[in-house]
PDB file of C-alpha atoms and ligand atoms in Angstrom:
ATOM      1  CA  MET P 227      -1.464  25.843  -4.732  1.00 58.00           C
ATOM      2  CA  SER P 228      -4.551  24.490  -2.988  1.00 74.00           C
ATOM      3  CA  THR P 229      -4.196  21.900  -0.244  1.00 92.00           C
ATOM      4  CA  LYS P 230      -3.775  18.366  -1.461  1.00 97.00           C
ATOM      5  CA  THR P 231      -6.320  15.810  -0.303  1.00 98.00           C
ATOM      6  CA  VAL P 232      -5.135  12.293   0.433  1.00 98.00           C
ATOM      7  CA  GLY P 233      -7.589   9.490   1.099  1.00 98.00           C
ATOM      8  CA  VAL P 234      -7.091   6.368   3.166  1.00 98.00           C
ATOM      9  CA  LEU P 235      -9.231   3.450   2.047  1.00 98.00           C
ATOM     10  CA  ALA P 236     -11.163   2.773   5.232  1.00 98.00           C
ATOM     11  CA  LEU P 237     -12.844  -0.594   4.731  1.00 98.00           C
ATOM     12  CA  GLN P 238     -10.480  -2.604   6.960  1.00 97.00           C
ATOM     13  CA  GLY P 239      -6.930  -2.453   8.270  1.00 96.00           C
ATOM     14  CA  ASP P 240      -4.727   0.062  10.047  1.00 96.00           C
ATOM     15  CA  VAL P 241      -6.547   3.118   8.757  1.00 98.00           C
ATOM     16  CA  ARG P 242      -5.975   5.259  11.860  1.00 97.00           C
ATOM     17  CA  GLU P 243      -2.188   4.929  11.737  1.00 97.00           C
ATOM     18  CA  HIS P 244      -2.125   6.091   8.111  1.00 98.00           C
ATOM     19  CA  VAL P 245      -4.415   9.026   8.915  1.00 98.00           C
ATOM     20  CA  GLN P 246      -2.118  10.034  11.794  1.00 97.00           C
ATOM     21  CA  THR P 247       0.954   9.809   9.561  1.00 97.00           C
ATOM     22  CA  LEU P 248      -0.627  11.911   6.797  1.00 98.00           C
ATOM     23  CA  ASN P 249      -1.831  14.486   9.329  1.00 97.00           C
ATOM     24  CA  LYS P 250       1.828  15.264  10.038  1.00 97.00           C
ATOM     25  CA  LEU P 251       2.441  16.122   6.381  1.00 97.00           C
ATOM     26  CA  GLY P 252       0.220  19.159   5.857  1.00 95.00           C
ATOM     27  CA  VAL P 253      -2.346  17.528   3.606  1.00 98.00           C
ATOM     28  CA  GLU P 254      -6.076  17.210   4.056  1.00 98.00           C
ATOM     29  CA  VAL P 255      -6.885  13.616   4.960  1.00 98.00           C
ATOM     30  CA  ILE P 256     -10.161  11.809   4.449  1.00 98.00           C
ATOM     31  CA  GLU P 257     -11.250   8.262   5.122  1.00 98.00           C
ATOM     32  CA  VAL P 258     -12.624   6.777   1.929  1.00 98.00           C
ATOM     33  CA  LYS P 259     -15.540   4.357   2.054  1.00 98.00           C
ATOM     34  CA  THR P 260     -17.700   5.512  -0.871  1.00 98.00           C
ATOM     35  CA  PRO P 261     -17.188   6.349  -4.556  1.00 98.00           C
ATOM     36  CA  SER P 262     -18.103   9.977  -3.838  1.00 98.00           C
ATOM     37  CA  GLU P 263     -15.345  10.219  -1.192  1.00 98.00           C
ATOM     38  CA  LEU P 264     -12.957   8.581  -3.651  1.00 98.00           C
ATOM     39  CA  SER P 265     -13.725  11.238  -6.244  1.00 98.00           C
ATOM     40  CA  LYS P 266     -12.494  13.953  -3.832  1.00 98.00           C
ATOM     41  CA  VAL P 267      -8.946  12.656  -3.326  1.00 98.00           C
ATOM     42  CA  ASP P 268      -5.726  13.531  -5.141  1.00 98.00           C
ATOM     43  CA  ALA P 269      -4.035  10.337  -3.921  1.00 98.00           C
ATOM     44  CA  LEU P 270      -5.063   7.172  -2.103  1.00 98.00           C
ATOM     45  CA  VAL P 271      -3.441   4.976   0.555  1.00 98.00           C
ATOM     46  CA  ILE P 272      -4.488   1.341   0.708  1.00 98.00           C
ATOM     47  CA  PRO P 273      -3.578   0.228   4.228  1.00 98.00           C
ATOM     48  CA  GLY P 274      -2.271  -3.006   5.630  1.00 97.00           C
ATOM     49  CA  GLY P 275      -4.711  -5.429   7.140  1.00 97.00           C
ATOM     50  CA  GLU P 276      -6.100  -8.483   5.410  1.00 97.00           C
ATOM     51  CA  SER P 277      -6.181  -8.365   1.634  1.00 98.00           C
ATOM     52  CA  THR P 278      -8.917 -11.009   1.341  1.00 97.00           C
ATOM     53  CA  THR P 279     -11.183  -8.847   3.523  1.00 98.00           C
ATOM     54  CA  ILE P 280     -10.297  -5.612   1.714  1.00 98.00           C
ATOM     55  CA  SER P 281     -11.064  -7.377  -1.584  1.00 98.00           C
ATOM     56  CA  LYS P 282     -14.451  -8.647  -0.365  1.00 97.00           C
ATOM     57  CA  LEU P 283     -15.522  -5.436   1.360  1.00 98.00           C
ATOM     58  CA  SER P 284     -14.575  -3.284  -1.602  1.00 98.00           C
ATOM     59  CA  GLU P 285     -16.942  -5.351  -3.739  1.00 97.00           C
ATOM     60  CA  ILE P 286     -19.724  -5.254  -1.127  1.00 97.00           C
ATOM     61  CA  PHE P 287     -19.366  -1.464  -0.764  1.00 96.00           C
ATOM     62  CA  GLY P 288     -19.352  -0.927  -4.548  1.00 97.00           C
ATOM     63  CA  MET P 289     -15.787   0.334  -4.377  1.00 98.00           C
ATOM     64  CA  PHE P 290     -13.945  -2.301  -6.354  1.00 98.00           C
ATOM     65  CA  ASP P 291     -14.525  -0.975  -9.876  1.00 98.00           C
ATOM     66  CA  PRO P 292     -14.254   2.723  -8.953  1.00 98.00           C
ATOM     67  CA  ILE P 293     -10.878   2.146  -7.288  1.00 98.00           C
ATOM     68  CA  ARG P 294      -9.598  -0.070 -10.104  1.00 98.00           C
ATOM     69  CA  GLN P 295     -10.655   2.573 -12.610  1.00 98.00           C
ATOM     70  CA  ALA P 296      -9.197   5.491 -10.635  1.00 98.00           C
ATOM     71  CA  ILE P 297      -5.829   3.738 -10.403  1.00 98.00           C
ATOM     72  CA  ALA P 298      -5.926   2.847 -14.106  1.00 98.00           C
ATOM     73  CA  ASN P 299      -6.610   6.536 -14.792  1.00 98.00           C
ATOM     74  CA  GLY P 300      -3.447   7.514 -12.910  1.00 98.00           C
ATOM     75  CA  LEU P 301      -4.578   8.312  -9.360  1.00 98.00           C
ATOM     76  CA  PRO P 302      -1.408   8.279  -7.233  1.00 98.00           C
ATOM     77  CA  VAL P 303      -1.641   5.298  -4.873  1.00 98.00           C
ATOM     78  CA  LEU P 304       0.412   3.818  -2.041  1.00 98.00           C
ATOM     79  CA  GLY P 305      -0.256   0.248  -0.927  1.00 98.00           C
ATOM     80  CA  THR P 306       1.364  -1.048   2.234  1.00 98.00           C
ATOM     81  CA  CYS P 307       1.464  -4.788   2.960  1.00 97.00           C
ATOM     82  CA  ALA P 308      -2.116  -5.954   2.233  1.00 98.00           C
ATOM     83  CA  GLY P 309      -2.337  -2.738   0.181  1.00 98.00           C
ATOM     84  CA  LEU P 310       0.606  -3.887  -1.957  1.00 98.00           C
ATOM     85  CA  ILE P 311      -1.183  -7.198  -2.483  1.00 98.00           C
ATOM     86  CA  MET P 312      -4.244  -5.241  -3.683  1.00 98.00           C
ATOM     87  CA  LEU P 313      -2.116  -3.517  -6.357  1.00 98.00           C
ATOM     88  CA  GLY P 314      -0.313  -6.555  -7.764  1.00 98.00           C
ATOM     89  CA  ASP P 315      -1.151  -9.941  -9.259  1.00 98.00           C
ATOM     90  CA  ILE P 316      -1.556 -12.430  -6.432  1.00 98.00           C
ATOM     91  CA  ALA P 317       0.441 -15.668  -6.738  1.00 97.00           C
ATOM     92  CA  ASP P 318      -1.628 -17.437  -4.110  1.00 94.00           C
ATOM     93  CA  PRO P 319      -5.054 -15.772  -3.949  1.00 96.00           C
ATOM     94  CA  ALA P 320      -7.718 -16.952  -1.544  1.00 96.00           C
ATOM     95  CA  SER P 321     -10.883 -18.162  -3.242  1.00 95.00           C
ATOM     96  CA  GLY P 322     -12.553 -15.233  -5.011  1.00 94.00           C
ATOM     97  CA  GLN P 323      -9.826 -12.786  -4.001  1.00 96.00           C
ATOM     98  CA  LYS P 324      -9.239 -10.012  -6.524  1.00 97.00           C
ATOM     99  CA  SER P 325      -6.856  -7.092  -6.731  1.00 98.00           C
ATOM    100  CA  PHE P 326      -7.191  -3.582  -8.154  1.00 98.00           C
ATOM    101  CA  GLY P 327      -4.065  -3.661 -10.344  1.00 98.00           C
ATOM    102  CA  GLY P 328      -1.705  -0.757 -10.826  1.00 98.00           C
ATOM    103  CA  LEU P 329       1.593  -2.570 -10.435  1.00 98.00           C
ATOM    104  CA  ASP P 330       2.830  -5.164 -12.928  1.00 98.00           C
ATOM    105  CA  VAL P 331       4.233  -7.418 -10.216  1.00 98.00           C
ATOM    106  CA  THR P 332       3.369 -10.797  -8.744  1.00 98.00           C
ATOM    107  CA  VAL P 333       3.084 -10.887  -4.988  1.00 98.00           C
ATOM    108  CA  VAL P 334       3.262 -13.879  -2.634  1.00 97.00           C
ATOM    109  CA  ARG P 335       1.117 -13.454   0.475  1.00 96.00           C
ATOM    110  CA  ASN P 336       2.417 -14.327   3.955  1.00 94.00           C
ATOM    111  CA  ALA P 337       5.804 -14.991   2.398  1.00 94.00           C
ATOM    112  CA  PHE P 338       7.752 -15.203   5.647  1.00 90.00           C
ATOM    113  CA  GLY P 339       5.845 -18.148   7.110  1.00 83.00           C
ATOM    114  CA  ASN P 340       4.896 -18.631  10.747  1.00 74.00           C
ATOM    115  CA  GLN P 341       8.284 -18.606  12.420  1.00 66.00           C
ATOM    116  CA  ASN P 342       9.331 -15.245  11.141  1.00 74.00           C
ATOM    117  CA  ASP P 343       5.971 -13.721  10.443  1.00 86.00           C
ATOM    118  CA  SER P 344       6.725 -10.389  12.140  1.00 92.00           C
ATOM    119  CA  PHE P 345      10.049  -8.588  12.309  1.00 94.00           C
ATOM    120  CA  GLU P 346      11.606  -5.179  11.902  1.00 94.00           C
ATOM    121  CA  ALA P 347      14.451  -4.112   9.632  1.00 94.00           C
ATOM    122  CA  ASP P 348      16.276  -0.986   8.511  1.00 96.00           C
ATOM    123  CA  LEU P 349      16.041  -0.606   4.755  1.00 96.00           C
ATOM    124  CA  SER P 350      17.162   1.761   2.109  1.00 97.00           C
ATOM    125  CA  VAL P 351      14.410   3.082  -0.126  1.00 98.00           C
ATOM    126  CA  THR P 352      15.046   4.886  -3.408  1.00 98.00           C
ATOM    127  CA  GLY P 353      14.220   8.577  -3.040  1.00 97.00           C
ATOM    128  CA  ILE P 354      14.735   8.639   0.741  1.00 98.00           C
ATOM    129  CA  GLN P 355      17.961   9.734   2.452  1.00 97.00           C
ATOM    130  CA  GLY P 356      19.189   7.454   5.229  1.00 96.00           C
ATOM    131  CA  SER P 357      17.515   4.288   6.371  1.00 96.00           C
ATOM    132  CA  VAL P 358      13.841   3.526   6.839  1.00 96.00           C
ATOM    133  CA  HIS P 359      12.827   1.563   9.911  1.00 94.00           C
ATOM    134  CA  ALA P 360      10.253  -0.915   8.679  1.00 94.00           C
ATOM    135  CA  ALA P 361       7.874  -3.312  10.424  1.00 95.00           C
ATOM    136  CA  PHE P 362       6.959  -6.492   8.561  1.00 96.00           C
ATOM    137  CA  ILE P 363       3.742  -8.149   9.747  1.00 95.00           C
ATOM    138  CA  ARG P 364       2.669 -11.326   7.893  1.00 95.00           C
ATOM    139  CA  ALA P 365       4.179  -9.538   4.958  1.00 96.00           C
ATOM    140  CA  PRO P 366       4.115 -10.310   1.253  1.00 97.00           C
ATOM    141  CA  ILE P 367       7.141 -10.494  -1.043  1.00 97.00           C
ATOM    142  CA  VAL P 368       7.335  -9.355  -4.643  1.00 98.00           C
ATOM    143  CA  GLN P 369       8.207 -12.440  -6.669  1.00 98.00           C
ATOM    144  CA  ARG P 370       8.056 -11.085 -10.221  1.00 98.00           C
ATOM    145  CA  VAL P 371       8.606  -7.583 -11.492  1.00 98.00           C
ATOM    146  CA  GLY P 372       7.384  -6.593 -14.948  1.00 98.00           C
ATOM    147  CA  GLU P 373       9.009  -4.211 -17.372  1.00 96.00           C
ATOM    148  CA  GLY P 374       8.659  -0.607 -16.331  1.00 95.00           C
ATOM    149  CA  VAL P 375       8.538  -1.431 -12.630  1.00 98.00           C
ATOM    150  CA  GLU P 376      11.250   0.172 -10.521  1.00 98.00           C
ATOM    151  CA  ILE P 377      12.496  -1.757  -7.492  1.00 98.00           C
ATOM    152  CA  ILE P 378      12.792   0.789  -4.682  1.00 98.00           C
ATOM    153  CA  SER P 379      13.633  -1.450  -1.741  1.00 98.00           C
ATOM    154  CA  LYS P 380      15.096  -4.856  -1.001  1.00 98.00           C
ATOM    155  CA  LEU P 381      15.921  -6.842   2.114  1.00 97.00           C
ATOM    156  CA  ALA P 382      19.586  -7.623   2.777  1.00 95.00           C
ATOM    157  CA  ASP P 383      19.061 -11.061   1.200  1.00 94.00           C
ATOM    158  CA  GLY P 384      17.832  -9.473  -2.034  1.00 96.00           C
ATOM    159  CA  ARG P 385      14.116 -10.124  -1.679  1.00 97.00           C
ATOM    160  CA  ILE P 386      12.035  -7.287  -3.120  1.00 98.00           C
ATOM    161  CA  VAL P 387       9.915  -5.338  -0.637  1.00 98.00           C
ATOM    162  CA  GLY P 388       9.296  -2.046  -2.432  1.00 98.00           C
ATOM    163  CA  VAL P 389       8.261  -1.232  -6.017  1.00 98.00           C
ATOM    164  CA  LYS P 390       7.059   1.724  -8.021  1.00 98.00           C
ATOM    165  CA  GLN P 391       5.440   1.987 -11.417  1.00 98.00           C
ATOM    166  CA  GLY P 392       4.084   5.260 -12.744  1.00 98.00           C
ATOM    167  CA  LYS P 393       2.002   6.758  -9.930  1.00 98.00           C
ATOM    168  CA  ALA P 394       1.752   3.525  -7.912  1.00 98.00           C
ATOM    169  CA  ILE P 395       4.009   2.621  -4.989  1.00 98.00           C
ATOM    170  CA  GLY P 396       3.794  -0.719  -3.189  1.00 98.00           C
ATOM    171  CA  ILE P 397       5.735  -1.768  -0.116  1.00 98.00           C
ATOM    172  CA  SER P 398       5.650  -5.004   1.884  1.00 98.00           C
ATOM    173  CA  PHE P 399       6.146  -3.294   5.217  1.00 97.00           C
ATOM    174  CA  HIS P 400       4.401  -0.834   7.519  1.00 95.00           C
ATOM    175  CA  PRO P 401       6.045   2.595   7.739  1.00 93.00           C
ATOM    176  CA  GLU P 402       2.975   3.984   9.550  1.00 93.00           C
ATOM    177  CA  VAL P 403       3.578   1.974  12.731  1.00 91.00           C
ATOM    178  CA  THR P 404       7.192   3.079  13.235  1.00 89.00           C
ATOM    179  CA  GLY P 405       6.672   6.863  13.038  1.00 90.00           C
ATOM    180  CA  GLU P 406       8.107   6.998   9.505  1.00 96.00           C
ATOM    181  CA  THR P 407       6.564   9.731   7.309  1.00 97.00           C
ATOM    182  CA  ARG P 408       8.874   9.810   4.294  1.00 98.00           C
ATOM    183  CA  ILE P 409       7.146   7.036   2.324  1.00 98.00           C
ATOM    184  CA  HIS P 410       3.846   8.923   2.559  1.00 98.00           C
ATOM    185  CA  GLN P 411       5.719  12.030   1.407  1.00 98.00           C
ATOM    186  CA  LEU P 412       6.818  10.095  -1.725  1.00 98.00           C
ATOM    187  CA  LEU P 413       3.121   9.533  -2.456  1.00 98.00           C
ATOM    188  CA  ILE P 414       2.259  13.200  -1.913  1.00 98.00           C
ATOM    189  CA  ASP P 415       5.104  14.171  -4.248  1.00 98.00           C
ATOM    190  CA  LEU P 416       3.430  12.131  -7.014  1.00 98.00           C
ATOM    191  CA  ILE P 417       0.342  14.369  -6.974  1.00 98.00           C
TER     192      ILE P 417
HETATM  193  N1  LIG H 244      -1.061 -11.316   5.273  1.00 67.69           N
HETATM  194  C1  LIG H 244      -1.969 -10.240   5.013  1.00 67.69           C
HETATM  195  C2  LIG H 244      -2.732 -10.445   3.716  1.00 67.69           C
HETATM  196  O1  LIG H 244      -2.606 -11.421   3.063  1.00 67.69           O
HETATM  197  C3  LIG H 244      -1.242  -8.916   4.963  1.00 67.69           C
HETATM  198  C4  LIG H 244      -0.737  -8.542   6.332  1.00 67.69           C
HETATM  199  C5  LIG H 244      -0.626  -7.081   6.581  1.00 67.69           C
HETATM  200  O2  LIG H 244      -1.166  -6.243   5.859  1.00 67.69           O
HETATM  201  N2  LIG H 244       0.047  -6.745   7.644  1.00 67.69           N
HETATM  202  O3  LIG H 244      -3.490  -9.591   3.331  1.00 67.69           O
END
């Protein structure tokens, strides 16, 4: 089988960390900034960063509709943190903020408040053996899960931090900053 190509949406956020993670997994990796680059990928990662900025820049760069359409057409996609926000419905959007869709969930941004805005935790994730060491950085929480959405990870207190629906995976945390590769492998396995 030919090499799989995985894109990382490279408008804003921790693009480099995702590229480094994917490079360990034997796929071709490209940074995606244009519709023509998007058309070359077999799967797409939407990184963490700032969802309001990713939303704005994707419109400015003419990427909003192509990405929304590609996801609707079944392109495998992984959204981490701000990337999860870009896949869900946003409970508390900033003015003009839009998301691509892909996951029938409602997401609350910055759900951990100021005092606990960054922390790490060991989680179990459906499809992965053993625990996943996860970094949460001004992370969102999934507040509502629609029919057909599988919950793949929860915090110890029950709050939902990982979901999957069809070919879309969304997680609240950052696996790419803790050396974790198995979440990206789940995406590659969806191709
Ligand atoms: N709080 C950010 C947002 O609303 C997400 C933070 C992150 O991606 N680490 O987009």
